[in-house]
Short mmCIF file of C-alpha atoms in Angstrom, two decimals:
data_model
loop_
_atom_site.label_atom_id
_atom_site.label_comp_id
_atom_site.label_asym_id
_atom_site.label_seq_id
_atom_site.Cartn_x
_atom_site.Cartn_y
_atom_site.Cartn_z
CA MET N 1 -32.02 -18.98 5.83
CA SER N 2 -28.32 -18.10 5.60
CA SER N 3 -27.16 -21.45 7.04
CA ILE N 4 -29.58 -23.38 4.78
CA ALA N 5 -28.25 -21.53 1.74
CA GLU N 6 -24.67 -22.31 2.74
CA GLU N 7 -25.53 -26.01 3.16
CA LEU N 8 -27.19 -26.10 -0.27
CA LEU N 9 -24.16 -24.47 -1.85
CA GLU N 10 -21.93 -27.08 -0.24
CA LEU N 11 -24.06 -29.88 -1.70
CA LEU N 12 -24.40 -28.27 -5.14
CA PRO N 13 -21.60 -30.26 -6.89
CA ARG N 14 -23.40 -33.54 -6.06
CA PHE N 15 -26.49 -32.66 -8.11
CA SER N 16 -27.01 -32.99 -11.85
CA GLU N 17 -26.62 -29.97 -14.12
CA ALA N 18 -30.42 -29.49 -14.30
CA GLU N 19 -30.75 -29.80 -10.52
CA ARG N 20 -27.93 -27.31 -9.99
CA ALA N 21 -29.65 -24.81 -12.25
CA GLU N 22 -32.92 -25.16 -10.32
CA ILE N 23 -31.22 -24.88 -6.92
CA THR N 24 -29.25 -21.85 -8.08
CA LYS N 25 -32.52 -20.24 -9.19
CA LEU N 26 -34.07 -20.88 -5.78
CA LEU N 27 -31.01 -19.49 -4.01
CA VAL N 28 -31.05 -16.32 -6.08
CA THR N 29 -34.75 -15.87 -5.36
CA HIS N 30 -34.92 -16.72 -1.67
CA ALA N 31 -31.44 -16.78 -0.16
CA PRO N 32 -29.76 -13.80 1.53
CA ILE N 33 -28.41 -11.14 -0.80
CA TRP N 34 -24.97 -12.79 -0.73
CA THR N 35 -23.82 -16.12 0.63
CA PRO N 36 -20.17 -17.21 0.59
CA GLN N 37 -19.34 -20.39 -1.24
CA PRO N 38 -18.20 -23.33 0.89
CA GLY N 39 -14.48 -23.66 1.35
CA PRO N 40 -11.92 -20.84 1.29
CA GLN N 41 -14.44 -18.07 0.54
CA ARG N 42 -16.49 -18.92 3.63
CA VAL N 43 -13.32 -19.32 5.71
CA ALA N 44 -12.18 -15.89 4.51
CA ARG N 45 -15.49 -14.31 5.48
CA ASP N 46 -15.21 -15.73 9.00
CA CYS N 47 -11.46 -15.13 9.34
CA LEU N 48 -10.49 -13.15 12.45
CA ALA N 49 -7.35 -11.55 11.00
CA ASP N 50 -7.11 -7.76 11.10
CA ILE N 51 -5.41 -7.86 7.69
CA LEU N 52 -6.29 -10.73 5.37
CA PHE N 53 -4.90 -11.58 1.96
CA TYR N 54 -7.30 -13.79 0.00
CA GLY N 55 -5.97 -14.87 -3.35
CA GLY N 56 -3.80 -17.00 -5.52
CA GLN N 57 -5.49 -18.54 -8.54
CA ALA N 58 -7.58 -16.51 -10.94
CA GLY N 59 -11.31 -17.19 -10.77
CA GLY N 60 -11.40 -17.94 -7.05
CA GLY N 61 -14.22 -15.52 -6.23
CA LYS N 62 -11.98 -12.75 -4.87
CA THR N 63 -14.02 -9.73 -5.98
CA ASP N 64 -17.22 -11.46 -4.87
CA LEU N 65 -15.77 -11.85 -1.37
CA LEU N 66 -15.01 -8.13 -1.14
CA LEU N 67 -18.47 -7.15 -2.39
CA GLY N 68 -20.14 -9.77 -0.22
CA LEU N 69 -18.49 -8.40 2.92
CA SER N 70 -19.75 -4.90 2.12
CA LEU N 71 -23.26 -6.34 1.70
CA THR N 72 -23.36 -8.44 4.85
CA THR N 73 -20.85 -8.04 7.68
CA GLN N 74 -19.73 -4.42 7.27
CA GLU N 75 -21.51 -1.06 7.57
CA HIS N 76 -19.34 1.46 5.68
CA SER N 77 -16.78 -0.10 3.34
CA ILE N 78 -14.48 1.28 0.68
CA LEU N 79 -13.17 -0.85 -2.18
CA PHE N 80 -10.08 0.28 -4.08
CA ARG N 81 -8.72 -0.50 -7.51
CA ARG N 82 -5.50 1.11 -8.70
CA GLU N 83 -7.18 2.89 -11.63
CA SER N 84 -10.72 4.21 -11.83
CA VAL N 85 -11.37 2.53 -15.20
CA GLN N 86 -10.84 -0.84 -13.47
CA LEU N 87 -13.86 -0.16 -11.25
CA THR N 88 -16.26 -0.74 -14.16
CA GLY N 89 -16.11 -4.51 -13.68
CA VAL N 90 -16.67 -4.08 -9.94
CA GLU N 91 -19.77 -1.96 -10.57
CA GLU N 92 -21.17 -4.52 -13.01
CA ARG N 93 -20.55 -7.41 -10.63
CA MET N 94 -22.29 -5.65 -7.73
CA ALA N 95 -25.28 -4.86 -9.95
CA ALA N 96 -25.45 -8.54 -10.91
CA ILE N 97 -25.37 -9.64 -7.24
CA ILE N 98 -28.11 -7.32 -6.01
CA GLY N 99 -30.07 -7.26 -9.28
CA ASN N 100 -30.05 -3.51 -9.88
CA ARG N 101 -28.10 -0.26 -9.57
CA LYS N 102 -30.42 1.43 -7.10
CA GLY N 103 -28.59 3.67 -4.67
CA TYR N 104 -25.46 4.00 -6.81
CA ASN N 105 -24.07 7.45 -7.63
CA SER N 106 -21.51 7.04 -10.40
CA GLN N 107 -20.26 10.61 -9.90
CA THR N 108 -19.24 10.13 -6.27
CA GLY N 109 -18.64 6.38 -6.39
CA VAL N 110 -20.94 5.87 -3.40
CA TRP N 111 -23.35 2.93 -3.40
CA ARG N 112 -26.10 2.96 -0.76
CA LEU N 113 -26.89 -0.70 -0.27
CA PRO N 114 -29.79 -2.57 1.33
CA GLY N 115 -29.80 -2.58 5.13
CA ASN N 116 -28.43 0.99 5.38
CA LYS N 117 -24.99 -0.18 4.33
CA VAL N 118 -22.61 1.95 2.25
CA LEU N 119 -19.88 0.98 -0.21
CA GLU N 120 -17.52 3.55 -1.70
CA LEU N 121 -15.46 2.80 -4.80
CA GLY N 122 -12.05 4.48 -4.92
CA SER N 123 -8.89 4.59 -7.02
CA VAL N 124 -5.30 5.72 -6.41
CA LYS N 125 -3.60 5.87 -9.80
CA GLU N 126 -0.82 8.27 -8.75
CA PRO N 127 1.49 7.51 -5.80
CA LEU N 128 0.03 10.28 -3.63
CA ASP N 129 -3.63 9.78 -4.57
CA TRP N 130 -4.19 8.12 -1.19
CA MET N 131 -4.37 11.64 0.22
CA LYS N 132 -7.83 11.99 -1.36
CA TYR N 133 -9.08 9.55 1.27
CA GLN N 134 -7.04 10.89 4.18
CA GLY N 135 -8.97 10.80 7.44
CA ARG N 136 -12.08 9.20 5.91
CA PRO N 137 -13.46 6.58 8.34
CA HIS N 138 -14.40 3.12 7.08
CA ASP N 139 -14.86 -0.11 8.99
CA ALA N 140 -13.58 -2.14 6.03
CA LYS N 141 -10.75 -1.29 3.65
CA LEU N 142 -10.99 -3.62 0.64
CA PHE N 143 -8.33 -3.90 -2.07
CA ASP N 144 -8.99 -5.64 -5.38
CA GLU N 145 -5.80 -6.82 -7.18
CA ILE N 146 -3.52 -5.80 -4.32
CA CYS N 147 -0.33 -6.40 -6.32
CA HIS N 148 -1.16 -3.40 -8.51
CA PHE N 149 -0.88 -1.03 -5.53
CA LEU N 150 2.24 0.56 -4.10
CA GLU N 151 3.14 -0.51 -0.59
CA SER N 152 3.15 3.15 0.50
CA GLN N 153 -0.44 3.54 -0.77
CA PHE N 154 -1.63 0.42 1.04
CA ARG N 155 -0.05 1.37 4.34
CA ALA N 156 -1.37 4.93 4.17
CA LEU N 157 -4.93 3.90 3.27
CA ILE N 158 -5.30 1.33 6.04
CA GLY N 159 -4.20 3.93 8.59
CA TRP N 160 -7.70 5.41 8.80
CA LEU N 161 -9.57 2.22 9.56
CA ARG N 162 -12.16 3.08 12.20
CA THR N 163 -15.85 3.11 13.09
CA ASP N 164 -18.10 4.72 15.69
CA ASN N 165 -20.03 1.48 16.17
CA PRO N 166 -18.27 -0.82 18.67
CA LYS N 167 -20.39 -3.75 17.44
CA CYS N 168 -19.09 -3.47 13.88
CA ARG N 169 -15.86 -5.27 13.20
CA GLN N 170 -13.00 -3.40 11.54
CA ARG N 171 -10.95 -5.28 8.96
CA VAL N 172 -8.65 -4.98 5.97
CA VAL N 173 -9.09 -7.51 3.16
CA ALA N 174 -6.81 -7.60 0.14
CA ALA N 175 -7.52 -9.83 -2.86
CA GLY N 176 -5.30 -10.66 -5.78
CA ASN N 177 -3.22 -13.04 -7.86
CA PRO N 178 0.56 -13.48 -7.57
CA PRO N 179 2.47 -10.41 -8.78
CA THR N 180 3.53 -10.56 -12.40
CA ASP N 181 6.42 -8.10 -12.07
CA SER N 182 8.76 -6.73 -9.43
CA ASP N 183 6.40 -3.86 -8.54
CA GLY N 184 4.28 -6.35 -6.61
CA GLU N 185 7.22 -7.90 -4.77
CA TRP N 186 6.25 -6.04 -1.59
CA VAL N 187 3.10 -8.19 -1.28
CA VAL N 188 5.20 -11.36 -1.05
CA GLN N 189 7.32 -9.72 1.64
CA TYR N 190 4.38 -8.24 3.60
CA TRP N 191 2.78 -11.69 3.85
CA GLY N 192 6.19 -13.36 3.79
CA ALA N 193 5.41 -15.97 6.45
CA TRP N 194 2.86 -17.50 4.05
CA LEU N 195 4.19 -16.58 0.60
CA ASP N 196 8.00 -16.40 0.78
CA PRO N 197 9.48 -19.92 0.49
CA ASN N 198 12.67 -18.66 2.16
CA HIS N 199 10.95 -17.15 5.19
CA HIS N 200 12.70 -18.05 8.44
CA ASN N 201 9.44 -18.88 10.23
CA PRO N 202 6.81 -20.05 7.72
CA ALA N 203 3.11 -20.05 8.62
CA LYS N 204 0.25 -22.29 7.57
CA TRP N 205 -2.53 -20.69 5.56
CA GLY N 206 -5.19 -19.24 7.83
CA GLU N 207 -2.77 -19.13 10.78
CA LEU N 208 -2.73 -15.76 12.56
CA ARG N 209 0.52 -13.89 13.09
CA TRP N 210 0.84 -10.55 14.93
CA TYR N 211 2.96 -7.57 13.91
CA VAL N 212 3.95 -4.11 15.12
CA THR N 213 5.99 -1.40 13.43
CA ASN N 214 9.28 -0.92 15.28
CA ASP N 215 11.34 2.23 15.96
CA ASP N 216 12.98 1.96 12.52
CA GLY N 217 9.63 1.84 10.71
CA GLU N 218 9.94 -1.87 9.92
CA ASP N 219 7.40 -4.60 10.69
CA THR N 220 8.32 -6.88 13.55
CA GLU N 221 6.51 -10.10 14.38
CA VAL N 222 5.52 -10.57 18.02
CA PRO N 223 4.39 -13.86 19.58
CA THR N 224 0.95 -12.82 20.90
CA PRO N 225 -1.72 -10.13 20.44
CA ALA N 226 -0.78 -8.61 23.80
CA PRO N 227 0.21 -4.90 23.63
CA VAL N 228 3.94 -4.18 23.33
CA LYS N 229 5.95 -1.04 23.93
CA VAL N 230 7.12 0.86 20.83
CA LYS N 231 8.78 4.27 21.16
CA GLY N 232 7.74 4.40 24.79
CA LYS N 233 4.06 3.74 24.07
CA MET N 234 2.00 0.58 24.33
CA VAL N 235 0.90 -0.56 20.87
CA GLN N 236 -1.72 -3.17 19.97
CA PRO N 237 -0.31 -5.66 17.41
CA LYS N 238 -2.30 -6.29 14.24
CA SER N 239 -2.90 -9.83 13.01
CA ARG N 240 -2.33 -11.00 9.43
CA THR N 241 -2.95 -14.16 7.50
CA PHE N 242 -3.28 -15.54 3.99
CA ILE N 243 -6.05 -17.79 2.64
CA PRO N 244 -5.54 -19.26 -0.83
CA SER N 245 -8.35 -19.23 -3.37
CA ALA N 246 -8.71 -21.61 -6.32
CA VAL N 247 -10.88 -21.66 -9.40
CA THR N 248 -12.00 -25.18 -8.43
CA ASP N 249 -13.56 -23.71 -5.29
CA ASN N 250 -15.81 -21.48 -7.39
CA LEU N 251 -18.94 -23.56 -8.02
CA TYR N 252 -20.24 -21.05 -10.56
CA LEU N 253 -17.19 -21.55 -12.80
CA LEU N 254 -16.90 -25.32 -12.57
CA LYS N 255 -18.72 -25.98 -15.88
CA THR N 256 -17.58 -22.92 -17.81
CA GLY N 257 -14.20 -24.24 -18.95
CA TYR N 258 -12.43 -21.32 -17.24
CA ALA N 259 -9.98 -23.64 -15.49
CA ASP N 260 -8.94 -25.09 -18.85
CA THR N 261 -8.50 -21.56 -20.20
CA LEU N 262 -6.12 -20.74 -17.34
CA MET N 263 -4.10 -23.90 -18.00
CA SER N 264 -3.59 -22.79 -21.61
CA LEU N 265 -1.75 -19.62 -20.53
CA PRO N 266 1.99 -19.45 -21.31
CA GLU N 267 4.48 -19.80 -18.48
CA PRO N 268 5.04 -18.21 -16.01
CA LEU N 269 1.47 -16.83 -16.18
CA ARG N 270 0.04 -20.35 -16.05
CA SER N 271 1.81 -21.15 -12.78
CA MET N 272 0.74 -17.80 -11.32
CA MET N 273 -2.88 -17.65 -12.44
CA ALA N 274 -3.89 -21.30 -12.78
CA GLU N 275 -1.91 -22.65 -9.84
CA GLY N 276 -1.60 -19.54 -7.66
CA LYS N 277 2.16 -19.91 -7.21
CA PHE N 278 3.91 -16.97 -5.55
CA ASP N 279 7.43 -18.40 -5.85
CA VAL N 280 7.55 -18.19 -9.65
CA ALA N 281 10.19 -15.87 -11.08
CA ARG N 282 8.51 -12.57 -11.79
CA GLY N 283 9.38 -10.47 -14.79
CA ASP N 284 10.92 -7.08 -14.20
CA HIS N 285 9.23 -3.84 -15.11
CA ILE N 286 10.16 -3.02 -18.68
CA TRP N 287 11.98 0.15 -17.55
CA GLN N 288 13.63 -1.28 -14.41
CA ILE N 289 17.18 -0.02 -14.60
CA ILE N 290 18.90 -3.01 -12.94
CA PRO N 291 17.47 -6.49 -13.60
CA THR N 292 16.40 -8.25 -10.42
CA ALA N 293 18.37 -11.34 -11.44
CA TRP N 294 21.56 -9.23 -11.53
CA ILE N 295 20.86 -7.84 -8.05
CA ASP N 296 20.21 -11.31 -6.66
CA ALA N 297 23.35 -12.68 -8.33
CA ALA N 298 25.44 -9.84 -6.88
CA MET N 299 24.17 -10.63 -3.39
CA ALA N 300 24.59 -14.38 -3.89
CA ARG N 301 28.29 -14.03 -4.78
CA TRP N 302 28.96 -11.85 -1.73
CA THR N 303 30.85 -13.53 1.10
CA ALA N 304 31.72 -12.05 4.46
CA ARG N 305 35.31 -10.89 4.92
CA PRO N 306 35.79 -10.47 8.68
CA HIS N 307 39.59 -10.20 8.51
CA ASN N 308 40.88 -9.56 4.99
CA LYS N 309 38.69 -7.12 3.11
CA GLY N 310 41.45 -5.76 0.90
CA PRO N 311 42.19 -2.03 0.50
CA MET N 312 39.26 0.33 0.91
CA THR N 313 38.86 2.14 -2.41
CA ARG N 314 35.82 4.43 -1.98
CA ILE N 315 33.14 5.36 0.53
CA GLY N 316 29.68 6.51 -0.45
CA PHE N 317 27.92 8.68 2.16
CA ASP N 318 24.26 9.55 1.67
CA VAL N 319 23.52 12.11 4.38
CA ALA N 320 19.93 12.32 5.61
CA ARG N 321 18.22 15.63 6.23
CA GLY N 322 16.60 14.35 9.43
CA GLY N 323 13.05 13.09 9.87
CA ARG N 324 12.46 9.41 9.05
CA ASP N 325 15.33 9.24 6.53
CA ALA N 326 18.55 7.49 7.44
CA SER N 327 22.16 8.41 6.76
CA THR N 328 23.86 5.46 5.11
CA VAL N 329 27.50 4.59 4.48
CA ALA N 330 28.67 2.16 1.79
CA ARG N 331 32.32 1.04 1.95
CA ARG N 332 33.81 -0.30 -1.25
CA HIS N 333 36.83 -2.57 -1.43
CA GLY N 334 37.50 -3.03 -5.13
CA GLN N 335 34.61 -5.10 -6.48
CA TRP N 336 33.22 -5.92 -3.02
CA ILE N 337 30.85 -3.71 -1.00
CA ASP N 338 30.95 -4.17 2.76
CA GLU N 339 27.77 -4.39 4.86
CA LEU N 340 26.01 -1.04 4.87
CA ILE N 341 25.99 1.17 7.95
CA SER N 342 22.84 3.16 8.57
CA VAL N 343 21.98 5.62 11.36
CA PRO N 344 18.81 7.71 11.95
CA GLY N 345 18.85 11.07 10.19
CA VAL N 346 18.54 12.93 13.49
CA VAL N 347 22.04 11.69 14.38
CA THR N 348 23.53 13.48 11.34
CA ASN N 349 21.38 16.61 11.15
CA ASP N 350 24.40 18.93 10.95
CA GLY N 351 27.88 18.88 9.47
CA PRO N 352 29.92 18.06 12.59
CA LYS N 353 27.68 15.10 13.49
CA ALA N 354 27.82 13.75 9.96
CA ALA N 355 31.61 14.07 9.85
CA GLY N 356 31.81 12.32 13.21
CA ILE N 357 30.01 9.30 11.76
CA ILE N 358 32.19 8.94 8.68
CA ALA N 359 35.69 9.75 10.01
CA PRO N 360 36.22 6.55 12.09
CA LEU N 361 35.17 4.38 9.12
CA VAL N 362 37.84 5.57 6.66
CA ARG N 363 40.68 3.19 5.90
CA ASP N 364 43.62 3.37 3.49
CA LYS N 365 42.98 7.09 2.87
CA ALA N 366 39.96 6.09 0.80
CA PRO N 367 38.14 9.01 -0.85
CA VAL N 368 34.71 9.80 0.58
CA ASN N 369 31.99 10.64 -1.95
CA VAL N 370 29.28 12.68 -0.23
CA ASP N 371 25.87 13.57 -1.61
CA ALA N 372 26.42 17.31 -1.30
CA ILE N 373 22.78 18.41 -1.40
CA GLY N 374 21.27 19.87 1.79
CA VAL N 375 23.07 18.94 4.99
CA GLY N 376 25.54 17.00 2.85
CA SER N 377 27.28 20.25 1.83
CA SER N 378 28.04 21.02 5.47
CA ALA N 379 29.24 17.45 5.97
CA VAL N 380 31.68 17.94 3.07
CA ASP N 381 33.25 20.99 4.75
CA TYR N 382 33.65 19.34 8.11
CA CYS N 383 35.01 16.11 6.62
CA ARG N 384 37.63 18.14 4.76
CA GLY N 385 38.39 19.93 7.99
CA LEU N 386 39.19 16.59 9.57
CA GLY N 387 41.72 15.89 6.84
CA LEU N 388 39.59 13.44 4.86
CA ARG N 389 39.79 13.24 1.09
CA VAL N 390 36.29 14.24 0.06
CA ALA N 391 34.48 14.52 -3.28
CA ALA N 392 31.25 16.50 -3.25
CA VAL N 393 28.76 14.78 -5.55
CA VAL N 394 25.76 16.77 -6.81
CA VAL N 395 23.51 14.25 -8.55
CA SER N 396 21.42 16.92 -10.29
CA GLU N 397 24.42 18.26 -12.18
CA GLY N 398 24.97 17.39 -15.81
CA SER N 399 27.09 14.48 -16.98
CA GLY N 400 29.43 14.36 -19.93
CA LYS N 401 29.79 10.60 -19.92
CA ARG N 402 28.21 7.91 -22.07
CA THR N 403 27.14 4.30 -21.59
CA LYS N 404 29.78 1.61 -22.21
CA THR N 405 28.34 1.02 -25.65
CA GLY N 406 28.71 4.74 -26.37
CA ASP N 407 25.25 5.15 -27.87
CA LEU N 408 23.55 7.07 -25.03
CA PHE N 409 24.47 10.02 -22.84
CA PHE N 410 23.15 10.76 -19.33
CA LYS N 411 20.71 13.49 -18.38
CA ASN N 412 22.49 14.08 -15.07
CA LYS N 413 24.96 12.62 -12.59
CA ARG N 414 22.24 10.50 -10.92
CA ALA N 415 21.53 8.72 -14.22
CA GLU N 416 25.28 8.24 -14.78
CA LEU N 417 25.76 6.63 -11.36
CA TYR N 418 22.77 4.30 -11.48
CA TRP N 419 23.59 3.18 -15.00
CA GLY N 420 27.16 2.71 -13.85
CA LEU N 421 25.92 0.35 -11.14
CA ARG N 422 23.94 -1.56 -13.76
CA GLU N 423 27.12 -2.00 -15.82
CA ALA N 424 29.12 -2.95 -12.70
CA LEU N 425 26.60 -5.70 -11.86
CA ASP N 426 26.42 -7.11 -15.39
CA PRO N 427 27.23 -10.82 -14.89
CA SER N 428 28.71 -11.06 -18.40
CA GLN N 429 31.79 -9.10 -17.36
CA ASP N 430 34.87 -10.74 -15.83
CA ASP N 431 34.61 -9.37 -12.28
CA PRO N 432 31.13 -8.03 -11.48
CA LEU N 433 30.48 -6.12 -8.27
CA ALA N 434 29.37 -8.06 -5.17
CA LEU N 435 26.64 -6.53 -2.99
CA PRO N 436 25.87 -7.41 0.64
CA PRO N 437 22.64 -9.40 1.11
CA ASP N 438 20.29 -6.65 2.21
CA LYS N 439 16.51 -6.82 1.76
CA LEU N 440 16.03 -3.04 1.85
CA LEU N 441 18.85 -2.42 -0.62
CA ARG N 442 17.32 -4.99 -2.98
CA GLU N 443 13.91 -3.29 -2.82
CA GLU N 444 15.41 0.14 -3.42
CA LEU N 445 17.43 -0.96 -6.44
CA MET N 446 14.39 -2.71 -7.93
CA ALA N 447 12.31 0.46 -7.53
CA HIS N 448 14.50 2.55 -9.83
CA ARG N 449 13.24 3.11 -13.38
CA TYR N 450 14.74 4.89 -16.34
CA LYS N 451 13.62 6.33 -19.63
CA VAL N 452 15.34 7.64 -22.72
CA VAL N 453 14.83 11.37 -23.28
CA GLN N 454 15.90 13.79 -25.95
CA MET N 455 18.79 16.09 -24.99
CA GLY N 456 18.97 18.57 -27.83
CA ALA N 457 20.29 16.62 -30.79
CA ARG N 458 21.20 13.53 -28.77
CA ALA N 459 19.45 10.94 -26.66
CA GLY N 460 20.10 10.48 -22.96
CA ILE N 461 19.09 8.35 -19.99
CA LEU N 462 17.00 9.83 -17.19
CA VAL N 463 16.48 7.95 -13.90
CA ARG N 464 13.67 8.41 -11.37
CA ASP N 465 14.69 11.07 -8.90
CA LYS N 466 14.87 10.42 -5.17
CA ASP N 467 11.48 11.91 -4.36
CA GLU N 468 9.74 9.74 -6.96
CA VAL N 469 11.33 6.60 -5.53
CA ARG N 470 10.38 7.76 -2.03
CA GLU N 471 6.71 7.91 -3.11
CA VAL N 472 6.90 4.36 -4.45
CA LEU N 473 8.69 2.84 -1.46
CA GLY N 474 7.27 4.97 1.31
CA ARG N 475 10.86 5.76 2.37
CA SER N 476 14.00 7.32 0.96
CA PRO N 477 16.33 5.04 -1.08
CA ASP N 478 19.29 5.91 1.16
CA ARG N 479 20.93 2.49 0.91
CA ALA N 480 20.89 2.37 -2.88
CA ASP N 481 22.11 5.96 -3.12
CA SER N 482 25.07 5.25 -0.83
CA VAL N 483 26.10 2.29 -3.00
CA VAL N 484 25.99 4.21 -6.28
CA LEU N 485 27.99 7.04 -4.72
CA THR N 486 30.94 4.62 -4.41
CA LEU N 487 31.05 4.47 -8.22
CA ASP N 488 31.77 8.17 -8.75
CA ASP N 489 35.41 8.70 -9.70
CA GLY N 490 35.47 12.41 -8.88
CA VAL N 491 38.78 13.83 -7.72
CA PRO N 492 38.72 14.32 -3.94
CA THR N 493 40.03 17.55 -2.37
CA GLY N 494 41.39 18.28 1.08
CA HIS N 495 44.96 18.28 2.43
CA HIS N 496 46.71 18.81 5.72
CA ASP N 497 47.22 22.58 5.34
CA GLU N 498 43.54 23.05 4.57
CA ALA N 499 42.64 20.84 7.54
CA ALA N 500 44.92 22.81 9.84
CA GLU N 501 43.30 26.09 8.80
CA PHE N 502 39.86 24.63 9.41
CA ARG N 503 40.76 23.42 12.91
CA LYS N 504 42.43 26.70 13.81
CA SER N 505 39.41 28.74 12.68
CA ARG N 506 37.21 26.80 15.07
CA GLY N 507 39.59 26.85 18.02
CA LEU N 508 40.40 23.14 17.75
CA PRO N 509 43.85 21.83 18.72
CA PRO N 510 46.13 20.72 15.87
CA ARG N 511 46.24 17.04 15.07
#
């Protein structure tokens, strides 16, 4: 009966309105509990990708696909929305599909469906809410409105995809429209081969591509699904693809006027929702500290300087504490930042190692600004011992400075430095700072938010701290922090007598 129902659905647009109503009634009465509509929805159901993104235009039957999979092809699914209140519409739609709410426990979010199938409804409002579902096995991880999720949440949640039934396929399906602000930019990058117009190796929709996570924690495309060696172990690549959905593919909305409603939206929402365009300029988050357009402009005006970089004026050194974090060096030459240098945190897990990384990079007696928290404090001592001019920067300390306009103070040094970078990138000034084209740096700068807080009798700017940004990105913003450190004008200390004493105390020969 399933194939007959699918054939009838495919023929539905050819019938009159009265005939369509009668056929729809027959399908609801006699057809399987859910049948995909012909076109992209059916292709998505049958898609072999491990990780599928189905989306684009509003009204393309995205939520129905997720619910339909839980009703038909999967055994134990979980469907996520970012906030629990957003699950109300999902509950109502499932009740409409199956005709009742039998088997649903609104307290636990578990829906026991016909055929001994189970669907859980989950939400992850806070960055670390994914931990509520840690280790829970599901054969399908389903995400409704994927652009509302953080990349770190998505990656963590799909990590526990598994089943005890070898006959049941495991899959991840994400559904959504183009992101409306920079918080959803990661989706365009994750499925970049299909969505990013500047991707170096674009893919056709529905085409499978295979990826593994390399030693640096970044996704790497590989040519085939054959296992590859990562960190000394053989790893099975995961396939991805994108299938676009359109309101015109949704037979149930053809006569409702919904498509016309979408076309009446103001730009850029019309291009995003009515046409499913992912290359439309997205608006920044209202509290994003540095506008994305300023970041892009700073990277666009950067040109390589292989021979004449000009005098080195400052170095910013963000020292990692080990683990997955990286130690990153930013070298500033006036209003031009050189390409960033980044090494694994394990390479700089003590002061001598950190000093050994930075010393060969110094030119023109440039001061070195070091994030002096944690292992950074030891790095400061050893750098001074090597005769370098070092300024220890403690970003949690207070700041006595104000914005250029003079109307706001800063809650701490971190806020002062990030706001200082904003002002240095302002394209309205005569000589704005140029940043090296760096995808990770761009993401990290975009992830920083600010708010205005009361500081006694005056107002001040507070910026997201490092741990908050880490939760959003799934990694530490080492690259962005190294760049802002170059903006601190603290007076460096360290001279030859001090260096000589340091070397003598450790039995080192004089320089």
